[in-house]
Tab-separated table of C-alpha atoms in Angstrom:
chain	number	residue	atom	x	y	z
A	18	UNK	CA	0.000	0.000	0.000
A	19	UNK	CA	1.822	3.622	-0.741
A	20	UNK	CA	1.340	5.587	1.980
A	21	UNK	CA	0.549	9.630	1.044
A	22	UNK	CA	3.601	11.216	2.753
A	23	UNK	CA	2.743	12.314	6.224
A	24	UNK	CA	4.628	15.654	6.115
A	25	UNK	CA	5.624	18.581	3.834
A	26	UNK	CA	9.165	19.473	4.058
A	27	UNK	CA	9.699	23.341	2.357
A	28	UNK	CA	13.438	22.264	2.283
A	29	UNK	CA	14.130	25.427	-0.026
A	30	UNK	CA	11.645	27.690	1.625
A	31	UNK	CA	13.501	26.849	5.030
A	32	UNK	CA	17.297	27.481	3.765
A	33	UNK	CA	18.726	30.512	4.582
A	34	UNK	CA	22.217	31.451	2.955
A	35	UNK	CA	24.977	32.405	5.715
A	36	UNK	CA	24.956	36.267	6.176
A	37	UNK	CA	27.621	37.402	3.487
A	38	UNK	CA	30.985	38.352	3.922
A	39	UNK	CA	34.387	39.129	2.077
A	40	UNK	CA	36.338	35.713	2.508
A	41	UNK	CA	39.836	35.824	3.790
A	42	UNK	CA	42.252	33.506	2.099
A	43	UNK	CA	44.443	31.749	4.302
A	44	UNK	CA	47.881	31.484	3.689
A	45	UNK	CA	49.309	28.095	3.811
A	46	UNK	CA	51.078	28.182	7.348
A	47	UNK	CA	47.587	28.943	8.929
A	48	UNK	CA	44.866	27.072	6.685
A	49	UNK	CA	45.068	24.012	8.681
A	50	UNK	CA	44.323	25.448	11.936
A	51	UNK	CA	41.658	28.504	10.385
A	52	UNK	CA	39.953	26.522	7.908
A	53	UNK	CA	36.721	24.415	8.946
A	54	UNK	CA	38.172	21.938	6.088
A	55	UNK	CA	41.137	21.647	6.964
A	56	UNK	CA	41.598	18.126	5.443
A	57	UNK	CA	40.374	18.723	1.974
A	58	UNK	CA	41.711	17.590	-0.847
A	59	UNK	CA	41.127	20.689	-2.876
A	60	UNK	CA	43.904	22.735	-2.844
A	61	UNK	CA	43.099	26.018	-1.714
A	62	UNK	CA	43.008	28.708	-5.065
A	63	UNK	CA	45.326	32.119	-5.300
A	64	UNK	CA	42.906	35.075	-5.387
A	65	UNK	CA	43.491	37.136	-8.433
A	66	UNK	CA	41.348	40.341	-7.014
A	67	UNK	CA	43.631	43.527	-8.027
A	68	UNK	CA	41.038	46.286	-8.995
A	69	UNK	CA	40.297	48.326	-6.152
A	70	UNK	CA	37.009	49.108	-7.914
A	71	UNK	CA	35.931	45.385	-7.947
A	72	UNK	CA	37.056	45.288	-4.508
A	73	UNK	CA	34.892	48.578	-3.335
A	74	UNK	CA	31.400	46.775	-5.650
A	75	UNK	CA	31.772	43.264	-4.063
A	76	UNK	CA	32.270	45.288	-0.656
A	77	UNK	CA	28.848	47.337	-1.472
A	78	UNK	CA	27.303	43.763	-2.719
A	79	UNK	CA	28.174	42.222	0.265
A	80	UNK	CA	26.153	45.563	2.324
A	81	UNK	CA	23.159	45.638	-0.208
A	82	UNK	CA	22.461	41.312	0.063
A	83	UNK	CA	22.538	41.747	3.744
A	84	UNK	CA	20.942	44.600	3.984
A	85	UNK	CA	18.125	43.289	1.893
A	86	UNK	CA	18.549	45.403	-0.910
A	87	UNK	CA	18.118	43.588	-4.048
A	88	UNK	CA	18.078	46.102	-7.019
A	89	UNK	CA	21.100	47.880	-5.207
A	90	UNK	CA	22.914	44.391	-5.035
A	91	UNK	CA	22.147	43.434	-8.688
A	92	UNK	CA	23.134	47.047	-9.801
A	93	UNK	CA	26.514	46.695	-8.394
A	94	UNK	CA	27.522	42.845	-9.238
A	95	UNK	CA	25.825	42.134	-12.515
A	96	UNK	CA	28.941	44.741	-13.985
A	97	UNK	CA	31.480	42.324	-11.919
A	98	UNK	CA	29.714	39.079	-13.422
A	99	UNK	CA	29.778	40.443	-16.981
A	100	UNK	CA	33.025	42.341	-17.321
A	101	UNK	CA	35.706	41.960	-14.348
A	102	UNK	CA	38.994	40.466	-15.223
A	103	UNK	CA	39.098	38.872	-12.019
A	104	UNK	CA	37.860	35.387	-11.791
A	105	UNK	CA	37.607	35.225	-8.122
A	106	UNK	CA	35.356	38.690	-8.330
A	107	UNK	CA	33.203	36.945	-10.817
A	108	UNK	CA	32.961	34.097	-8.992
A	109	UNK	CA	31.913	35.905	-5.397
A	110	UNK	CA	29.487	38.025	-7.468
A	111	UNK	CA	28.046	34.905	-8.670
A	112	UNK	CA	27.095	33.642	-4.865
A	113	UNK	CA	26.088	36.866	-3.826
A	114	UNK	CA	23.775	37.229	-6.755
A	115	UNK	CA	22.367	33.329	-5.876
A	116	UNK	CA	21.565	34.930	-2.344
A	117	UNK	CA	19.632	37.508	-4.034
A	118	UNK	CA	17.633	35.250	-6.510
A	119	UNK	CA	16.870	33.088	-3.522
A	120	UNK	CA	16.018	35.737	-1.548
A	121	UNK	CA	13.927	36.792	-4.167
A	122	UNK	CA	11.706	32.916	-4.681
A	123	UNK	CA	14.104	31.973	-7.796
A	124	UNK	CA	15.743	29.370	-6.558
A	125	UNK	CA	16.152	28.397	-10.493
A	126	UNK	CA	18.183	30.932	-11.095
A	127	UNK	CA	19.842	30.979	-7.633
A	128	UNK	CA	21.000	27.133	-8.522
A	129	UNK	CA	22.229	28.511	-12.004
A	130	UNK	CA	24.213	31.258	-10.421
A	131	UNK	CA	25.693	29.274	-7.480
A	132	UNK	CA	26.523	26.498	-9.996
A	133	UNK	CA	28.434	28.587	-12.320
A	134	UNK	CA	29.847	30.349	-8.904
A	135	UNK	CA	30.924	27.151	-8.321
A	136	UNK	CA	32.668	25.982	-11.797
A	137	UNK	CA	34.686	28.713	-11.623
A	138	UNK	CA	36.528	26.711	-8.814
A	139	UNK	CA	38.185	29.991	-7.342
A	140	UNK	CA	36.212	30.655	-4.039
A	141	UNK	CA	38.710	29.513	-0.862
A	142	UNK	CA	37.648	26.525	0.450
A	143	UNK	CA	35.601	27.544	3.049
A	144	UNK	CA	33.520	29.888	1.123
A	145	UNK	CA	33.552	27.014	-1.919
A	146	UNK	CA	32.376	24.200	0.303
A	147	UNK	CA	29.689	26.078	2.446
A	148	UNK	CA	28.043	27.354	-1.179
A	149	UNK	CA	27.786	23.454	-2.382
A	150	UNK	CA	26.287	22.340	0.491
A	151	UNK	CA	23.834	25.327	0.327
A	152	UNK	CA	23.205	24.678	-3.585
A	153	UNK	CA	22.647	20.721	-2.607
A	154	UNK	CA	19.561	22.443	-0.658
A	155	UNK	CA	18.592	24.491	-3.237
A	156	UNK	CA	18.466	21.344	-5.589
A	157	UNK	CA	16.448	19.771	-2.879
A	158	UNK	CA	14.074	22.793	-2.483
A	159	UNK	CA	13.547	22.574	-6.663
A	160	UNK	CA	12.820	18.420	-5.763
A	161	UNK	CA	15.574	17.923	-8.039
A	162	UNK	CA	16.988	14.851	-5.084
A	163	UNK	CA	19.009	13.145	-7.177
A	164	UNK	CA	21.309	16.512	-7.908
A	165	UNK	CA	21.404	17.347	-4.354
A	166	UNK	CA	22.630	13.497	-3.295
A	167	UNK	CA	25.050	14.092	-6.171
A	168	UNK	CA	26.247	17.579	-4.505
A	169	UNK	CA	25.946	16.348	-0.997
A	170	UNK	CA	28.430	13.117	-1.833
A	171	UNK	CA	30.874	15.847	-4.092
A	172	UNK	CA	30.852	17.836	-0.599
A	173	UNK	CA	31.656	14.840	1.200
A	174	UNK	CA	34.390	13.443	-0.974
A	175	UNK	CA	36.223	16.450	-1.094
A	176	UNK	CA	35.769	18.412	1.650
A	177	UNK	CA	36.216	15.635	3.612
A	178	UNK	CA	33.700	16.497	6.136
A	179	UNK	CA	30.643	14.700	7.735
A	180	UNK	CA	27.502	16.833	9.565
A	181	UNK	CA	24.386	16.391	11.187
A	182	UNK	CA	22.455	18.424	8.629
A	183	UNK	CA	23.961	17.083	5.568
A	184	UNK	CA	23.020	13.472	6.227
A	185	UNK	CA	19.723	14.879	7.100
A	186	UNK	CA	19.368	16.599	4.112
A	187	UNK	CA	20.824	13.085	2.577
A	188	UNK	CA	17.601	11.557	4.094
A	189	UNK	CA	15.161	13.918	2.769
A	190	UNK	CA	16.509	13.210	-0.580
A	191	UNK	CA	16.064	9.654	-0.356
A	192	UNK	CA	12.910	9.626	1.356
A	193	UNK	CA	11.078	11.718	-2.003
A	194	UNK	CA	13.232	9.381	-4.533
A	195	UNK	CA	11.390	6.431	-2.473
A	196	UNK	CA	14.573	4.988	-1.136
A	197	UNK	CA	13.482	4.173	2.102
A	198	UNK	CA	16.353	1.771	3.407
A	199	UNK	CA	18.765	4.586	2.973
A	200	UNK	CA	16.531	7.071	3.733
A	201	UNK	CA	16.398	5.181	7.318
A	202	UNK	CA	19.820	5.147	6.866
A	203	UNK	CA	20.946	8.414	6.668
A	204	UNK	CA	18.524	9.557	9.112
A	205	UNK	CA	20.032	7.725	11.864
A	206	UNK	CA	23.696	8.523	10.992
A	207	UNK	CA	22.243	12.352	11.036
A	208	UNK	CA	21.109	11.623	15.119
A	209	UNK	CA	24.041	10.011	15.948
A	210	UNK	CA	26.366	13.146	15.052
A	211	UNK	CA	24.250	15.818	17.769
A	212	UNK	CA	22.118	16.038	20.764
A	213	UNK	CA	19.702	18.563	19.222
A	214	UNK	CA	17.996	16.534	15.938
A	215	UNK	CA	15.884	18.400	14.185
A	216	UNK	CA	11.781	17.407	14.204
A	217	UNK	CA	11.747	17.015	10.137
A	218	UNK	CA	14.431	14.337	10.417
A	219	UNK	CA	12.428	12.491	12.733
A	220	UNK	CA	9.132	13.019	10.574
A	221	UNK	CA	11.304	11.301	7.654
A	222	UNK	CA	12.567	8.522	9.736
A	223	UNK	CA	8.921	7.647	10.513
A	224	UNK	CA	7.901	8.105	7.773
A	225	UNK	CA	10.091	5.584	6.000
A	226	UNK	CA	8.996	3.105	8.403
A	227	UNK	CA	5.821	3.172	7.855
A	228	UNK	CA	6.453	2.852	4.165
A	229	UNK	CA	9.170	0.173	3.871
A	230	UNK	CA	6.219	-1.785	5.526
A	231	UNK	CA	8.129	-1.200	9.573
A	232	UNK	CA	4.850	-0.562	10.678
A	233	UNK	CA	5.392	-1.140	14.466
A	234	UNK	CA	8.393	1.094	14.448
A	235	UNK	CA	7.458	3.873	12.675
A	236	UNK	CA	3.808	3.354	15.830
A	237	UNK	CA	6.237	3.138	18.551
A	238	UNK	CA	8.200	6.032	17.017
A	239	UNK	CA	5.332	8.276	16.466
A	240	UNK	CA	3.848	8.026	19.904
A	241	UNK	CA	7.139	8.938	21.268
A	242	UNK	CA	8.056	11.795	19.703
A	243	UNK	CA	4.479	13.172	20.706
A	244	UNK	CA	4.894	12.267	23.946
A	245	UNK	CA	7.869	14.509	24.146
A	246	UNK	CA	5.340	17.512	23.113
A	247	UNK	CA	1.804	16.706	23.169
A	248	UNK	CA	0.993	19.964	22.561
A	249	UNK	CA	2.500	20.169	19.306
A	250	UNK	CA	0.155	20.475	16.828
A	251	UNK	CA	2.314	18.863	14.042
A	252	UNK	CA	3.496	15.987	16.330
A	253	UNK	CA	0.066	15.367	16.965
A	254	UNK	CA	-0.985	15.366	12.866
A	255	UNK	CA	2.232	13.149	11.907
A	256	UNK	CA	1.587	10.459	15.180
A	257	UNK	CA	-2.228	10.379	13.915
A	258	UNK	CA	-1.733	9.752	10.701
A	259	UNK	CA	0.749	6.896	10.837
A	260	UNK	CA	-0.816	5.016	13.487
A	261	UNK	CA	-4.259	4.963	10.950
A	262	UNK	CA	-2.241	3.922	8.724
A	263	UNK	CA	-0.911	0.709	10.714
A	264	UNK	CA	-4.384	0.167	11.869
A	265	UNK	CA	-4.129	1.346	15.197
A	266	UNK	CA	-7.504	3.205	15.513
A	267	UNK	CA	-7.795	3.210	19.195
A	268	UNK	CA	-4.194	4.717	19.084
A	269	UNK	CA	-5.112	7.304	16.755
A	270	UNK	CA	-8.059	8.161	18.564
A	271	UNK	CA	-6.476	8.570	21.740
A	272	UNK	CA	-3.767	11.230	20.572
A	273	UNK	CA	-6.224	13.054	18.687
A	274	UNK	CA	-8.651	13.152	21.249
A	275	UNK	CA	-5.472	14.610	23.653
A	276	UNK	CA	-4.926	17.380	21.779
A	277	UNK	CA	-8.958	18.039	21.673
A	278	UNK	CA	-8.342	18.383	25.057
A	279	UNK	CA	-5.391	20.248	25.523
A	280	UNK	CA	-5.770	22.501	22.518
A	281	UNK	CA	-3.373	20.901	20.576
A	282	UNK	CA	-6.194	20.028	17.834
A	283	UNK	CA	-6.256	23.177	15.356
A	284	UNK	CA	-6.224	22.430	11.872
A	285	UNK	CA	-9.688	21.514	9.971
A	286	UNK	CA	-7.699	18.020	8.590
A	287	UNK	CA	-7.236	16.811	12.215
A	288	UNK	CA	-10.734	17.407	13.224
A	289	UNK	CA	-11.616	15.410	10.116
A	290	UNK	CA	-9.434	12.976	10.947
A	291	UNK	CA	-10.713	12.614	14.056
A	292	UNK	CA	-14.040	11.746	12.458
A	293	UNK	CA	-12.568	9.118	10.241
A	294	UNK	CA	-10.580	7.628	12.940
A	295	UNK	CA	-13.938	6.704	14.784
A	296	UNK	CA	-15.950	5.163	11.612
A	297	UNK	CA	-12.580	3.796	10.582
A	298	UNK	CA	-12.781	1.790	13.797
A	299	UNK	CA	-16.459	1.048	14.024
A	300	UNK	CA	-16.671	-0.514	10.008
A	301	UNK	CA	-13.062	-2.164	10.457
A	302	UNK	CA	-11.755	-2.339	13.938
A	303	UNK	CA	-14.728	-5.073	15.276
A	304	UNK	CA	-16.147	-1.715	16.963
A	305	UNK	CA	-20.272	-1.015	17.526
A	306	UNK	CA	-21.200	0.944	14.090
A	307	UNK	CA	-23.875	3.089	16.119
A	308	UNK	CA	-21.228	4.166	19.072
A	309	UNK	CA	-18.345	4.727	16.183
A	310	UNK	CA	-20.706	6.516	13.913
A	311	UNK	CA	-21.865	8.813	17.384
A	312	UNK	CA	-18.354	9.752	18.277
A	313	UNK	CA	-18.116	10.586	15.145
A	314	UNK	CA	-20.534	12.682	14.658
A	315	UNK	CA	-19.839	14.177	18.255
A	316	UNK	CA	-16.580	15.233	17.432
A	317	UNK	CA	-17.941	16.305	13.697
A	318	UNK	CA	-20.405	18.820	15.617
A	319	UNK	CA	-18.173	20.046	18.222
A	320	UNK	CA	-15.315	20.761	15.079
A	321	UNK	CA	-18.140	22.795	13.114
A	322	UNK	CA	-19.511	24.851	16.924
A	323	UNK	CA	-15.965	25.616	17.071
A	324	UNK	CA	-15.464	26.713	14.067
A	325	UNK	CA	-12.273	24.114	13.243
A	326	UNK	CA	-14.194	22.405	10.421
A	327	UNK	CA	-15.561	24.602	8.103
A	328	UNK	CA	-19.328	24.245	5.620
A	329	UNK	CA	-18.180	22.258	2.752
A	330	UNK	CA	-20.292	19.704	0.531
A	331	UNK	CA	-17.224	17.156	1.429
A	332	UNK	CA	-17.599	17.751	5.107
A	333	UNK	CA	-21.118	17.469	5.241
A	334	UNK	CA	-21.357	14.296	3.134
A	335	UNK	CA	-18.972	12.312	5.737
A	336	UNK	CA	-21.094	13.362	8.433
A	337	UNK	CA	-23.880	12.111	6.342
A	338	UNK	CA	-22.226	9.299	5.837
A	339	UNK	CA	-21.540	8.792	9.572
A	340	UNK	CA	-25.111	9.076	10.118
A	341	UNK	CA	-25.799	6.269	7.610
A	342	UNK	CA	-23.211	4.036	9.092
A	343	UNK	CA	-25.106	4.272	12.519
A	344	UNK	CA	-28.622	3.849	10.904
A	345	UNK	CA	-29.894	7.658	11.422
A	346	UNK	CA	-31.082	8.229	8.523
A	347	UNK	CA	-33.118	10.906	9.497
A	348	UNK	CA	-29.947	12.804	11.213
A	349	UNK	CA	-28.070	11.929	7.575
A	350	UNK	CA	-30.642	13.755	5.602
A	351	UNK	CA	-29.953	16.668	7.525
A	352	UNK	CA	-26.283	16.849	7.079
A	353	UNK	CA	-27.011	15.987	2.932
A	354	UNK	CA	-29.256	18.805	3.357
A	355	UNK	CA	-26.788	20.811	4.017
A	356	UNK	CA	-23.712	19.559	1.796
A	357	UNK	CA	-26.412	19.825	-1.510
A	358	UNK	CA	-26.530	23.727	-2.593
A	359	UNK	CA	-22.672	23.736	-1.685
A	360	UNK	CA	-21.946	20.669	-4.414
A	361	UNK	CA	-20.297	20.582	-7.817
A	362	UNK	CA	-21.858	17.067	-8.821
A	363	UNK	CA	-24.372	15.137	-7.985
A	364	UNK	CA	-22.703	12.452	-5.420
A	365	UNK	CA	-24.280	14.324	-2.291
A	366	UNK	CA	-27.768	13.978	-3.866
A	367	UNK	CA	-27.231	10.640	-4.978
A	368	UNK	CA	-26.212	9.713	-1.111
A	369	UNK	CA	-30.076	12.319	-0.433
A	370	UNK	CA	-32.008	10.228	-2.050
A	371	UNK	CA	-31.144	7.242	-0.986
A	372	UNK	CA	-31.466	8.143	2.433
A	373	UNK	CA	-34.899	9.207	1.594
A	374	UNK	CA	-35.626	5.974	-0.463
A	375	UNK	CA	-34.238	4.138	3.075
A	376	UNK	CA	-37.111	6.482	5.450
A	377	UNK	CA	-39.450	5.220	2.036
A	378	UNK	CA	-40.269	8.874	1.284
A	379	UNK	CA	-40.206	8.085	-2.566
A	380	UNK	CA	-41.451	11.599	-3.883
A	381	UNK	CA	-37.962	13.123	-2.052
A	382	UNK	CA	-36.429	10.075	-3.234
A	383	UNK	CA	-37.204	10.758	-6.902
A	384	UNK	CA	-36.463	14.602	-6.635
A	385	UNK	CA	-32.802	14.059	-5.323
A	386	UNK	CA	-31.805	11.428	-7.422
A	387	UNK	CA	-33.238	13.211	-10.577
A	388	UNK	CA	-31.280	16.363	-9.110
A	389	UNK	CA	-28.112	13.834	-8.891
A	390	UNK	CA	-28.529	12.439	-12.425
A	391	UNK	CA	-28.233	15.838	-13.915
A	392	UNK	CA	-25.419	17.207	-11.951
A	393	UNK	CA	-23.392	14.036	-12.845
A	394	UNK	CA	-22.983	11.080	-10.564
A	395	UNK	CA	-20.019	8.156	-10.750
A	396	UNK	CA	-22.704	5.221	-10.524
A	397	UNK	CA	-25.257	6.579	-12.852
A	398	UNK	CA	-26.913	2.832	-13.323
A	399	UNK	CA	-27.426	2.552	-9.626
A	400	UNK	CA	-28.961	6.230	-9.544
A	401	UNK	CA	-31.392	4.944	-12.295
A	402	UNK	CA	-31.945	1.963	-10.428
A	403	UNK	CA	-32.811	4.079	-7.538
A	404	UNK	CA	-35.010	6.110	-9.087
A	405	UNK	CA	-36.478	3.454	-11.073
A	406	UNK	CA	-37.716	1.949	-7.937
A	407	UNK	CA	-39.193	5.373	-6.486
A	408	UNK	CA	-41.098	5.636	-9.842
A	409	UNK	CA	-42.494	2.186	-9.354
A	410	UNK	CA	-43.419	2.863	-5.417
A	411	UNK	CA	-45.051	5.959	-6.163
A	412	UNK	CA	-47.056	3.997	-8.979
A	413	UNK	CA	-45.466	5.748	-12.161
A	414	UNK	CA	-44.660	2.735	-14.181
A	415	UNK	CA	-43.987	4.353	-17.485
A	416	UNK	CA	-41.407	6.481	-15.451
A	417	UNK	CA	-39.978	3.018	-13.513
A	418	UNK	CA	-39.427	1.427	-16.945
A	419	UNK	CA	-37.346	4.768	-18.375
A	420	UNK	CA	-35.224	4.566	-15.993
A	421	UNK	CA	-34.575	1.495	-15.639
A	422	UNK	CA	-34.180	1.556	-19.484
A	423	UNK	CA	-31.564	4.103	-18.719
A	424	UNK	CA	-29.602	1.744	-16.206
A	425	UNK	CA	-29.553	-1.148	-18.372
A	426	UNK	CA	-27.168	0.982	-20.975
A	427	UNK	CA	-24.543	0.990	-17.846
A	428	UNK	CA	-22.710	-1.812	-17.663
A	429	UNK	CA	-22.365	-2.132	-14.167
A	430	UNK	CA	-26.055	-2.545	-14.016
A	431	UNK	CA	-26.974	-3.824	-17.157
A	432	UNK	CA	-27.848	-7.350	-15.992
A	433	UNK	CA	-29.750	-6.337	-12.860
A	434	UNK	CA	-31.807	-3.168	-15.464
A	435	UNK	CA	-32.526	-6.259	-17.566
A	436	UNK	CA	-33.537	-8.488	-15.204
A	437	UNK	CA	-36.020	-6.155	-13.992
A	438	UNK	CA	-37.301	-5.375	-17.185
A	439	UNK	CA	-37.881	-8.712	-18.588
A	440	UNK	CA	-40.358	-9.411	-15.107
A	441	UNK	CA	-42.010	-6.312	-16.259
A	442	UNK	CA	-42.928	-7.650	-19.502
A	443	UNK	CA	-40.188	-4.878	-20.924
């Protein structure tokens, strides 16, 4: 079963550049004890910058990009990137104009510019090596995952250095390319390298339990991390979730319930879920329909009084739908009631009139399902079916056979339309 992922990670919405500054280059005598690579295997690059004029513009770049001022940033190194003599001045221009075009919501051009930053190969290594790890983000943040594993390993090999957030980031990449072993993987060697993990790892890590088919893991996992903060609002969504997915309803159920209580419940897709989670556990968990479908319904009313769930046709239907589950029909003609004016097509009608057609009010029946017919419904042969019947209770035969007619041209009631008709001398 593939599993919808249980969390959204804005890796390129979340990445910040490093406030900019004029590297230094070390001299050889001091780049092993300076450097934070001191054991790379790039050598480190002679800086060519003679013009005190490029000098002054990269100086006013570096003021304008942290400063926030983008047109006076571009106005100042776009001259450098098109005309300097000085490769290492083209090169810094470059990765101050990729902070700008980032800054900006271009990351495609901010992964251009660092990229061609970058194949100049005259930035000093710690200036080099801090903009490829940043541009293996950016290619993460533009779901390009396989480029950023690419960058990440490049980093790796040659810089010769190993972090926390770069084998997270390693994780997320794997995790969206479906890689789930080495997802897992990654993840873990990202924990084992600091005391302070971030929450998105751990949403991954779950996450890649629960779909490399680790179900009681990625359950034991979830409850723990919102145990640590039950207040959390996103703990709560991402524990939820996975333990529905692995079945666990009463599990589910509690948590969500929790943050009911303790405020932790906020967003409209928890309260919904909340709803699910209780006929989800009535119709499968060997729970009593008619309790499940009144929790349900409980929670479904005290979402709307709130104002957590809001009037849509899809919200009303499932608490039509609840209704139906615990045999109210009368209660799920109400909610249709409601979900009708506010739907596209003619599903919530169809799911009208059959509660009608279950209370044997055939005239509302008819009207609903005629309504549904028209406004397009998935099982059109059924709706005839339906409506044939209501016809033929409220003694219109010539309107029974029509429609019937009309459900024997669908095929998935084609034999049961002609069944019908052939008793009715049709």
């Amino acid at each position: 079963m593939k599993h919808t992922p249980l969390f959204t990670l804005l890796v390129g919405a979340a990445l910040a550049f490093t406030t900019a500054t004029m590297p230094a280059h070390a001299d050889d005598s001091s780049k092993k004890q300076t450097s934070a690579y001191p054991n790379a295997t790039r050598a480190e690059p002679k800086l060519d910058l003679k013009s005190e004029k490029d000098q002054k513009a990269l100086n006013d770049g570096v003021a304008a990009v942290n400063s926030g001022d983008s047109a006076k940033a571009t106005q100042v190194l776009q001259p450098i990137i098109d005309k300097s003599d000085s490769k290492y001045a083209q090169a810094f221009a470059l990765y101050l104009m990729a902070n700008v075009s980032f800054k900006n919501g271009d990351v495609k051009a901010a992964i251009d510019q660092s990229k061609r930053s970058l194949d100049i190969g005259v930035l000093p290594n710690d200036t080099y090596f801090q903009e490829m790890l940043t541009l293996a983000q950016m290619y993460a943040g533009d779901q390009q995952y396989q480029a950023s594993l690419d960058t990440i390993a490049k980093w790796r090999t040659e810089g010769k250095s190993e972090t926390a957030d770069s084998y997270g980031l390693e994780g997320v990449d794997y995790y969206y390319l479906q890689k789930y072993p080495e997802a897992i993987a990654a993840i873990q060697k990202a924990k084992s390298l600091t005391d302070k993990p971030k929450d998105s790892w751990n949403q991954v890590l779950m996450s890649s339990y629960a779909e490399s088919g680790q179900g009681a893991e990625a359950s034991k996992m979830a409850q723990s991390e919102y145990e640590k903060n039950p207040s959390d609002s996103s703990m709560l969504h991402n524990a939820s979730t996975i333990l529905l997915q692995q079945q666990d309803y009463a599990g589910a159920i509690k948590i969500l319930e929790e943050g009911r209580a303790n405020g932790a419940l906020k967003d409209e897709a928890d309260w919904i879920l909340l709803v699910k989670a209780y006929l989800m556990q009535a119709q499968n968990g060997g729970g009593d329909t008619k309790a499940g479908s009144a929790k349900a319904l409980a929670a479904f009313d005290d979402g709307v009084a709130k104002g957590a769930i809001k009037p849509s046709a899809d919200n009303y239907k499932l608490a039509g739908d609840a209704a139906m589950i615990g045999d109210d029909d009368v209660k799920a003609i109400g909610y249709y009631q409601k979900a009708s004016p506010l739907a596209t097509d003619g599903e919530v009608d169809m799911a009208l009139g059959g509660a009608y057609f279950q209370e044997q009010k055939f005239s509302d029946a008819k009207k609903y399902l005629t309504q549904a017919i028209a406004k397009g419904v998935k099982h059109k042969g059924h709706a005839y079916m339906m409506l044939g019947e209501s016809d033929r209770q409220l003694k219109d035969k010539a309107g029974a056979v029509a429609a019937v007619k009309q459900a024997a041209l669908d095929p998935e009631t084609a034999d049961k339309a002609q069944e019908w008709l052939k008793k009715s001398g049709k």
